JSON list of C-alpha atoms in Angstrom, two decimals:
[
{"chain": "A", "resi": 1, "resn": "MET", "atom": "CA", "xyz": [6.12, -78.02, 50.29]},
{"chain": "A", "resi": 2, "resn": "SER", "atom": "CA", "xyz": [7.26, -77.79, 53.89]},
{"chain": "A", "resi": 3, "resn": "ASN", "atom": "CA", "xyz": [10.77, -78.63, 52.70]},
{"chain": "A", "resi": 4, "resn": "ALA", "atom": "CA", "xyz": [10.96, -75.37, 50.72]},
{"chain": "A", "resi": 5, "resn": "GLN", "atom": "CA", "xyz": [9.53, -73.44, 53.64]},
{"chain": "A", "resi": 6, "resn": "ASP", "atom": "CA", "xyz": [12.05, -75.01, 56.04]},
{"chain": "A", "resi": 7, "resn": "LYS", "atom": "CA", "xyz": [14.90, -73.55, 54.00]},
{"chain": "A", "resi": 8, "resn": "THR", "atom": "CA", "xyz": [15.39, -70.02, 55.22]},
{"chain": "A", "resi": 9, "resn": "ASP", "atom": "CA", "xyz": [18.75, -69.12, 53.77]},
{"chain": "A", "resi": 10, "resn": "ALA", "atom": "CA", "xyz": [18.67, -66.38, 51.13]},
{"chain": "A", "resi": 11, "resn": "ILE", "atom": "CA", "xyz": [19.78, -68.57, 48.26]},
{"chain": "A", "resi": 12, "resn": "SER", "atom": "CA", "xyz": [17.15, -71.22, 48.97]},
{"chain": "A", "resi": 13, "resn": "LEU", "atom": "CA", "xyz": [14.41, -68.59, 49.21]},
{"chain": "A", "resi": 14, "resn": "LEU", "atom": "CA", "xyz": [15.44, -66.86, 45.98]},
{"chain": "A", "resi": 15, "resn": "THR", "atom": "CA", "xyz": [15.80, -70.19, 44.17]},
{"chain": "A", "resi": 16, "resn": "ALA", "atom": "CA", "xyz": [12.28, -71.15, 45.33]},
{"chain": "A", "resi": 17, "resn": "ASP", "atom": "CA", "xyz": [11.04, -67.87, 43.81]},
{"chain": "A", "resi": 18, "resn": "HIS", "atom": "CA", "xyz": [12.76, -68.80, 40.54]},
{"chain": "A", "resi": 19, "resn": "ARG", "atom": "CA", "xyz": [11.03, -72.20, 40.48]},
{"chain": "A", "resi": 20, "resn": "LYS", "atom": "CA", "xyz": [7.66, -70.64, 41.23]},
{"chain": "A", "resi": 21, "resn": "VAL", "atom": "CA", "xyz": [7.93, -68.13, 38.38]},
{"chain": "A", "resi": 22, "resn": "ARG", "atom": "CA", "xyz": [9.15, -70.82, 35.99]},
{"chain": "A", "resi": 23, "resn": "ARG", "atom": "CA", "xyz": [6.02, -72.87, 36.81]},
{"chain": "A", "resi": 24, "resn": "LEU", "atom": "CA", "xyz": [3.80, -69.85, 36.18]},
{"chain": "A", "resi": 25, "resn": "PHE", "atom": "CA", "xyz": [5.45, -69.22, 32.81]},
{"chain": "A", "resi": 26, "resn": "GLN", "atom": "CA", "xyz": [5.00, -72.89, 31.95]},
{"chain": "A", "resi": 27, "resn": "GLU", "atom": "CA", "xyz": [1.29, -72.66, 32.80]},
{"chain": "A", "resi": 28, "resn": "PHE", "atom": "CA", "xyz": [1.03, -69.62, 30.54]},
{"chain": "A", "resi": 29, "resn": "GLU", "atom": "CA", "xyz": [2.77, -71.43, 27.68]},
{"chain": "A", "resi": 30, "resn": "GLU", "atom": "CA", "xyz": [0.30, -74.30, 28.00]},
{"chain": "A", "resi": 31, "resn": "LEU", "atom": "CA", "xyz": [-2.57, -71.81, 27.59]},
{"chain": "A", "resi": 32, "resn": "GLU", "atom": "CA", "xyz": [-0.96, -69.81, 24.80]},
{"chain": "A", "resi": 33, "resn": "GLU", "atom": "CA", "xyz": [-2.64, -71.69, 21.93]},
{"chain": "A", "resi": 34, "resn": "GLU", "atom": "CA", "xyz": [-5.99, -72.23, 23.64]},
{"chain": "A", "resi": 35, "resn": "GLU", "atom": "CA", "xyz": [-8.98, -70.09, 22.69]},
{"chain": "A", "resi": 36, "resn": "GLY", "atom": "CA", "xyz": [-11.15, -68.50, 25.36]},
{"chain": "A", "resi": 37, "resn": "GLN", "atom": "CA", "xyz": [-8.49, -68.47, 28.06]},
{"chain": "A", "resi": 38, "resn": "ASP", "atom": "CA", "xyz": [-7.96, -64.70, 28.25]},
{"chain": "A", "resi": 39, "resn": "ASP", "atom": "CA", "xyz": [-9.13, -64.43, 31.87]},
{"chain": "A", "resi": 40, "resn": "LEU", "atom": "CA", "xyz": [-6.79, -67.18, 33.02]},
{"chain": "A", "resi": 41, "resn": "LYS", "atom": "CA", "xyz": [-3.92, -65.73, 30.96]},
{"chain": "A", "resi": 42, "resn": "SER", "atom": "CA", "xyz": [-4.53, -62.34, 32.53]},
{"chain": "A", "resi": 43, "resn": "GLU", "atom": "CA", "xyz": [-4.54, -63.82, 36.05]},
{"chain": "A", "resi": 44, "resn": "LEU", "atom": "CA", "xyz": [-1.32, -65.74, 35.38]},
{"chain": "A", "resi": 45, "resn": "VAL", "atom": "CA", "xyz": [0.43, -62.67, 34.01]},
{"chain": "A", "resi": 46, "resn": "GLU", "atom": "CA", "xyz": [-0.72, -60.61, 37.00]},
{"chain": "A", "resi": 47, "resn": "GLN", "atom": "CA", "xyz": [0.72, -63.24, 39.32]},
{"chain": "A", "resi": 48, "resn": "ILE", "atom": "CA", "xyz": [3.96, -63.49, 37.30]},
{"chain": "A", "resi": 49, "resn": "CYS", "atom": "CA", "xyz": [4.41, -59.72, 37.40]},
{"chain": "A", "resi": 50, "resn": "PHE", "atom": "CA", "xyz": [3.64, -59.56, 41.11]},
{"chain": "A", "resi": 51, "resn": "GLU", "atom": "CA", "xyz": [6.06, -62.38, 41.96]},
{"chain": "A", "resi": 52, "resn": "LEU", "atom": "CA", "xyz": [8.82, -60.92, 39.80]},
{"chain": "A", "resi": 53, "resn": "SER", "atom": "CA", "xyz": [8.33, -57.44, 41.25]},
{"chain": "A", "resi": 54, "resn": "MET", "atom": "CA", "xyz": [8.52, -58.72, 44.84]},
{"chain": "A", "resi": 55, "resn": "HIS", "atom": "CA", "xyz": [11.53, -60.88, 44.02]},
{"chain": "A", "resi": 56, "resn": "ALA", "atom": "CA", "xyz": [13.39, -58.04, 42.32]},
{"chain": "A", "resi": 57, "resn": "LEU", "atom": "CA", "xyz": [12.65, -55.70, 45.20]},
{"chain": "A", "resi": 58, "resn": "VAL", "atom": "CA", "xyz": [14.05, -58.01, 47.88]},
{"chain": "A", "resi": 59, "resn": "GLU", "atom": "CA", "xyz": [17.09, -58.73, 45.76]},
{"chain": "A", "resi": 60, "resn": "GLU", "atom": "CA", "xyz": [17.75, -55.04, 45.16]},
{"chain": "A", "resi": 61, "resn": "GLU", "atom": "CA", "xyz": [17.06, -53.95, 48.75]},
{"chain": "A", "resi": 62, "resn": "ILE", "atom": "CA", "xyz": [18.63, -56.83, 50.65]},
{"chain": "A", "resi": 63, "resn": "PHE", "atom": "CA", "xyz": [20.53, -59.45, 48.68]},
{"chain": "A", "resi": 64, "resn": "TYR", "atom": "CA", "xyz": [22.42, -57.49, 46.03]},
{"chain": "A", "resi": 65, "resn": "PRO", "atom": "CA", "xyz": [23.89, -54.89, 48.42]},
{"chain": "A", "resi": 66, "resn": "ALA", "atom": "CA", "xyz": [25.16, -57.68, 50.70]},
{"chain": "A", "resi": 67, "resn": "VAL", "atom": "CA", "xyz": [26.62, -59.65, 47.80]},
{"chain": "A", "resi": 68, "resn": "ARG", "atom": "CA", "xyz": [28.16, -56.57, 46.17]},
{"chain": "A", "resi": 69, "resn": "GLY", "atom": "CA", "xyz": [29.91, -55.77, 49.44]},
{"chain": "A", "resi": 70, "resn": "ALA", "atom": "CA", "xyz": [31.19, -59.33, 49.85]},
{"chain": "A", "resi": 71, "resn": "ILE", "atom": "CA", "xyz": [32.44, -60.23, 46.37]},
{"chain": "A", "resi": 72, "resn": "ASP", "atom": "CA", "xyz": [34.74, -58.40, 44.02]},
{"chain": "A", "resi": 73, "resn": "ASP", "atom": "CA", "xyz": [32.66, -58.53, 40.85]},
{"chain": "A", "resi": 74, "resn": "ASP", "atom": "CA", "xyz": [30.99, -55.22, 40.05]},
{"chain": "A", "resi": 75, "resn": "GLU", "atom": "CA", "xyz": [30.42, -56.34, 36.45]},
{"chain": "A", "resi": 76, "resn": "LEU", "atom": "CA", "xyz": [28.28, -59.29, 37.60]},
{"chain": "A", "resi": 77, "resn": "MET", "atom": "CA", "xyz": [26.27, -57.12, 39.98]},
{"chain": "A", "resi": 78, "resn": "ASP", "atom": "CA", "xyz": [25.83, -54.31, 37.44]},
{"chain": "A", "resi": 79, "resn": "GLU", "atom": "CA", "xyz": [24.62, -56.81, 34.84]},
{"chain": "A", "resi": 80, "resn": "ALA", "atom": "CA", "xyz": [22.08, -58.22, 37.31]},
{"chain": "A", "resi": 81, "resn": "GLN", "atom": "CA", "xyz": [20.79, -54.69, 37.99]},
{"chain": "A", "resi": 82, "resn": "ALA", "atom": "CA", "xyz": [20.52, -54.00, 34.25]},
{"chain": "A", "resi": 83, "resn": "GLU", "atom": "CA", "xyz": [18.61, -57.24, 33.73]},
{"chain": "A", "resi": 84, "resn": "HIS", "atom": "CA", "xyz": [16.20, -56.23, 36.50]},
{"chain": "A", "resi": 85, "resn": "ALA", "atom": "CA", "xyz": [15.60, -52.93, 34.68]},
{"chain": "A", "resi": 86, "resn": "GLN", "atom": "CA", "xyz": [14.78, -54.81, 31.46]},
{"chain": "A", "resi": 87, "resn": "VAL", "atom": "CA", "xyz": [12.38, -57.11, 33.30]},
{"chain": "A", "resi": 88, "resn": "LYS", "atom": "CA", "xyz": [10.68, -54.11, 34.95]},
{"chain": "A", "resi": 89, "resn": "ASP", "atom": "CA", "xyz": [10.27, -52.47, 31.53]},
{"chain": "A", "resi": 90, "resn": "LEU", "atom": "CA", "xyz": [8.55, -55.58, 30.18]},
{"chain": "A", "resi": 91, "resn": "ILE", "atom": "CA", "xyz": [6.34, -55.77, 33.27]},
{"chain": "A", "resi": 92, "resn": "GLY", "atom": "CA", "xyz": [5.38, -52.13, 32.65]},
{"chain": "A", "resi": 93, "resn": "GLU", "atom": "CA", "xyz": [4.45, -52.98, 29.05]},
{"chain": "A", "resi": 94, "resn": "LEU", "atom": "CA", "xyz": [2.35, -55.94, 30.18]},
{"chain": "A", "resi": 95, "resn": "GLU", "atom": "CA", "xyz": [0.53, -53.80, 32.74]},
{"chain": "A", "resi": 96, "resn": "GLU", "atom": "CA", "xyz": [-0.72, -51.68, 29.84]},
{"chain": "A", "resi": 97, "resn": "MET", "atom": "CA", "xyz": [-1.88, -54.70, 27.77]},
{"chain": "A", "resi": 98, "resn": "THR", "atom": "CA", "xyz": [-4.65, -57.27, 27.82]},
{"chain": "A", "resi": 99, "resn": "PRO", "atom": "CA", "xyz": [-4.56, -60.82, 26.44]},
{"chain": "A", "resi": 100, "resn": "GLY", "atom": "CA", "xyz": [-6.45, -59.60, 23.37]},
{"chain": "A", "resi": 101, "resn": "ASP", "atom": "CA", "xyz": [-3.59, -57.29, 22.35]},
{"chain": "A", "resi": 102, "resn": "GLY", "atom": "CA", "xyz": [-1.55, -58.54, 19.43]},
{"chain": "A", "resi": 103, "resn": "ARG", "atom": "CA", "xyz": [1.79, -58.47, 21.27]},
{"chain": "A", "resi": 104, "resn": "PHE", "atom": "CA", "xyz": [0.58, -59.77, 24.63]},
{"chain": "A", "resi": 105, "resn": "ASP", "atom": "CA", "xyz": [1.70, -63.40, 24.23]},
{"chain": "A", "resi": 106, "resn": "ALA", "atom": "CA", "xyz": [4.96, -62.36, 22.55]},
{"chain": "A", "resi": 107, "resn": "THR", "atom": "CA", "xyz": [5.72, -59.91, 25.38]},
{"chain": "A", "resi": 108, "resn": "VAL", "atom": "CA", "xyz": [5.05, -62.57, 28.00]},
{"chain": "A", "resi": 109, "resn": "MET", "atom": "CA", "xyz": [7.39, -64.95, 26.16]},
{"chain": "A", "resi": 110, "resn": "GLU", "atom": "CA", "xyz": [10.03, -62.22, 25.90]},
{"chain": "A", "resi": 111, "resn": "LEU", "atom": "CA", "xyz": [9.71, -61.67, 29.65]},
{"chain": "A", "resi": 112, "resn": "SER", "atom": "CA", "xyz": [10.05, -65.42, 30.21]},
{"chain": "A", "resi": 113, "resn": "GLU", "atom": "CA", "xyz": [13.25, -65.54, 28.13]},
{"chain": "A", "resi": 114, "resn": "GLN", "atom": "CA", "xyz": [14.71, -62.51, 29.95]},
{"chain": "A", "resi": 115, "resn": "VAL", "atom": "CA", "xyz": [13.90, -64.03, 33.33]},
{"chain": "A", "resi": 116, "resn": "GLU", "atom": "CA", "xyz": [15.31, -67.42, 32.35]},
{"chain": "A", "resi": 117, "resn": "HIS", "atom": "CA", "xyz": [18.59, -65.81, 31.23]},
{"chain": "A", "resi": 118, "resn": "HIS", "atom": "CA", "xyz": [18.81, -63.79, 34.45]},
{"chain": "A", "resi": 119, "resn": "VAL", "atom": "CA", "xyz": [17.98, -66.79, 36.66]},
{"chain": "A", "resi": 120, "resn": "SER", "atom": "CA", "xyz": [20.58, -68.97, 34.93]},
{"chain": "A", "resi": 121, "resn": "GLU", "atom": "CA", "xyz": [23.32, -66.40, 35.49]},
{"chain": "A", "resi": 122, "resn": "GLU", "atom": "CA", "xyz": [22.24, -65.72, 39.03]},
{"chain": "A", "resi": 123, "resn": "GLU", "atom": "CA", "xyz": [22.10, -69.38, 40.02]},
{"chain": "A", "resi": 124, "resn": "SER", "atom": "CA", "xyz": [25.33, -70.37, 38.26]},
{"chain": "A", "resi": 125, "resn": "ALA", "atom": "CA", "xyz": [27.53, -67.39, 39.12]},
{"chain": "A", "resi": 126, "resn": "MET", "atom": "CA", "xyz": [26.17, -64.98, 41.73]},
{"chain": "A", "resi": 127, "resn": "PHE", "atom": "CA", "xyz": [24.78, -67.53, 44.18]},
{"chain": "A", "resi": 128, "resn": "ALA", "atom": "CA", "xyz": [27.99, -69.54, 44.09]},
{"chain": "A", "resi": 129, "resn": "LYS", "atom": "CA", "xyz": [30.09, -66.43, 44.77]},
{"chain": "A", "resi": 130, "resn": "ALA", "atom": "CA", "xyz": [27.72, -65.36, 47.55]},
{"chain": "A", "resi": 131, "resn": "ALA", "atom": "CA", "xyz": [27.94, -68.78, 49.20]},
{"chain": "A", "resi": 132, "resn": "LYS", "atom": "CA", "xyz": [31.77, -68.74, 49.05]},
{"chain": "A", "resi": 133, "resn": "ALA", "atom": "CA", "xyz": [31.99, -65.16, 50.36]},
{"chain": "A", "resi": 134, "resn": "GLY", "atom": "CA", "xyz": [30.99, -66.15, 53.87]},
{"chain": "A", "resi": 135, "resn": "LEU", "atom": "CA", "xyz": [27.81, -64.08, 53.95]},
{"chain": "A", "resi": 136, "resn": "ASP", "atom": "CA", "xyz": [25.32, -64.87, 56.70]},
{"chain": "A", "resi": 137, "resn": "LEU", "atom": "CA", "xyz": [22.78, -66.36, 54.29]},
{"chain": "A", "resi": 138, "resn": "GLU", "atom": "CA", "xyz": [20.42, -67.31, 57.13]},
{"chain": "A", "resi": 139, "resn": "ALA", "atom": "CA", "xyz": [20.23, -63.71, 58.35]},
{"chain": "A", "resi": 140, "resn": "LEU", "atom": "CA", "xyz": [19.75, -62.45, 54.78]},
{"chain": "A", "resi": 141, "resn": "GLY", "atom": "CA", "xyz": [17.08, -65.09, 54.27]},
{"chain": "A", "resi": 142, "resn": "LEU", "atom": "CA", "xyz": [15.24, -63.95, 57.37]},
{"chain": "A", "resi": 143, "resn": "GLN", "atom": "CA", "xyz": [15.34, -60.33, 56.15]},
{"chain": "A", "resi": 144, "resn": "ILE", "atom": "CA", "xyz": [14.06, -61.41, 52.72]},
{"chain": "A", "resi": 145, "resn": "LYS", "atom": "CA", "xyz": [11.28, -63.51, 54.24]},
{"chain": "A", "resi": 146, "resn": "GLN", "atom": "CA", "xyz": [10.16, -60.69, 56.53]},
{"chain": "A", "resi": 147, "resn": "ARG", "atom": "CA", "xyz": [10.22, -58.12, 53.72]},
{"chain": "A", "resi": 148, "resn": "LYS", "atom": "CA", "xyz": [8.19, -60.36, 51.42]},
{"chain": "A", "resi": 149, "resn": "GLU", "atom": "CA", "xyz": [5.66, -61.07, 54.18]},
{"chain": "A", "resi": 150, "resn": "ALA", "atom": "CA", "xyz": [5.26, -57.34, 54.78]},
{"chain": "A", "resi": 151, "resn": "MET", "atom": "CA", "xyz": [4.74, -56.69, 51.06]},
{"chain": "A", "resi": 152, "resn": "GLU", "atom": "CA", "xyz": [2.21, -59.52, 50.75]},
{"chain": "A", "resi": 153, "resn": "GLU", "atom": "CA", "xyz": [0.31, -58.14, 53.74]},
{"chain": "A", "resi": 154, "resn": "ASP", "atom": "CA", "xyz": [0.30, -54.66, 52.21]},
{"chain": "A", "resi": 155, "resn": "PHE", "atom": "CA", "xyz": [-1.02, -56.01, 48.92]},
{"chain": "A", "resi": 156, "resn": "SER", "atom": "CA", "xyz": [-3.67, -58.21, 50.53]},
{"chain": "A", "resi": 157, "resn": "ASN", "atom": "CA", "xyz": [-5.52, -55.01, 51.47]},
{"chain": "A", "resi": 158, "resn": "VAL", "atom": "CA", "xyz": [-5.25, -53.44, 48.00]},
{"chain": "A", "resi": 159, "resn": "PRO", "atom": "CA", "xyz": [-8.41, -53.23, 45.85]},
{"chain": "A", "resi": 160, "resn": "GLY", "atom": "CA", "xyz": [-8.63, -55.35, 42.70]},
{"chain": "A", "resi": 161, "resn": "PRO", "atom": "CA", "xyz": [-6.99, -54.70, 39.32]},
{"chain": "A", "resi": 162, "resn": "GLU", "atom": "CA", "xyz": [-9.64, -52.20, 38.25]},
{"chain": "A", "resi": 163, "resn": "ALA", "atom": "CA", "xyz": [-8.54, -49.80, 40.98]},
{"chain": "A", "resi": 164, "resn": "ALA", "atom": "CA", "xyz": [-4.90, -50.34, 40.08]},
{"chain": "A", "resi": 165, "resn": "ARG", "atom": "CA", "xyz": [-5.59, -49.36, 36.48]},
{"chain": "A", "resi": 166, "resn": "GLY", "atom": "CA", "xyz": [-7.19, -46.21, 37.79]},
{"chain": "A", "resi": 167, "resn": "GLY", "atom": "CA", "xyz": [-3.94, -45.00, 39.28]},
{"chain": "A", "resi": 168, "resn": "ALA", "atom": "CA", "xyz": [-3.17, -47.03, 42.40]},
{"chain": "A", "resi": 169, "resn": "ASP", "atom": "CA", "xyz": [-0.22, -48.58, 40.53]},
{"chain": "A", "resi": 170, "resn": "ALA", "atom": "CA", "xyz": [2.66, -49.83, 42.67]},
{"chain": "A", "resi": 171, "resn": "GLY", "atom": "CA", "xyz": [4.95, -47.77, 40.48]},
{"chain": "A", "resi": 172, "resn": "HIS", "atom": "CA", "xyz": [7.23, -50.01, 38.44]},
{"chain": "A", "resi": 173, "resn": "LYS", "atom": "CA", "xyz": [7.96, -47.08, 36.15]},
{"chain": "A", "resi": 174, "resn": "GLY", "atom": "CA", "xyz": [7.53, -43.36, 35.99]},
{"chain": "A", "resi": 175, "resn": "ALA", "atom": "CA", "xyz": [4.33, -41.47, 35.31]},
{"chain": "A", "resi": 176, "resn": "ASN", "atom": "CA", "xyz": [2.01, -43.01, 32.77]},
{"chain": "A", "resi": 177, "resn": "PRO", "atom": "CA", "xyz": [1.97, -41.26, 29.38]}
]
C-alpha cells in the first residue's frame, strides 16, 4: 500500500482512485445475488458515490483545466466532462434509492459501466496526452492530494446519512423535487 502512497504524480493518484472504485464495484457485484445484504450494499454504494464525487471534483477543478490548457484536444476534454455529468446524474439517482428499490442494482451496474468506459478512455488517451504535454504532474498531484485531504477532513465532521437525507446534501444536483 505504501507504494501507491509514494506515487504523488497526478496520473498515479487518479489511477489509484480508478482501482479503488473498481474494487468497490467488484465487491458490490459479489453481493448482488445474496439475500440480506442490503446494509452492506448501501454502505458500498455510499462509498462508491463518495469516492467518485471526490475524484470528479479534483479532476474538474485541478486536472482537467491543466490538461485542457496543455493539449490540443477539446473533443476529448469535452467528452470527459460530459461523462462526468452522466456519472453525477446516476449518483443523484442512487442517492434517492435504497437497496430494496427495484432499479437499485441495475442503476449501480449502469454506473459501473459508465465509470469503466470513462476510466478506459481517460487512462488510454487523456493520461498519455497529459504525460507527453510536459505538465508538472508532481505539482498537480500535490494539489490533488491536498484538495482530497481537505474534502475528507470536511466530511469526517459531517453527521451520518440520516442527516444528509434531511437536506445536508453535498449538492451533486439541483434542488430536490
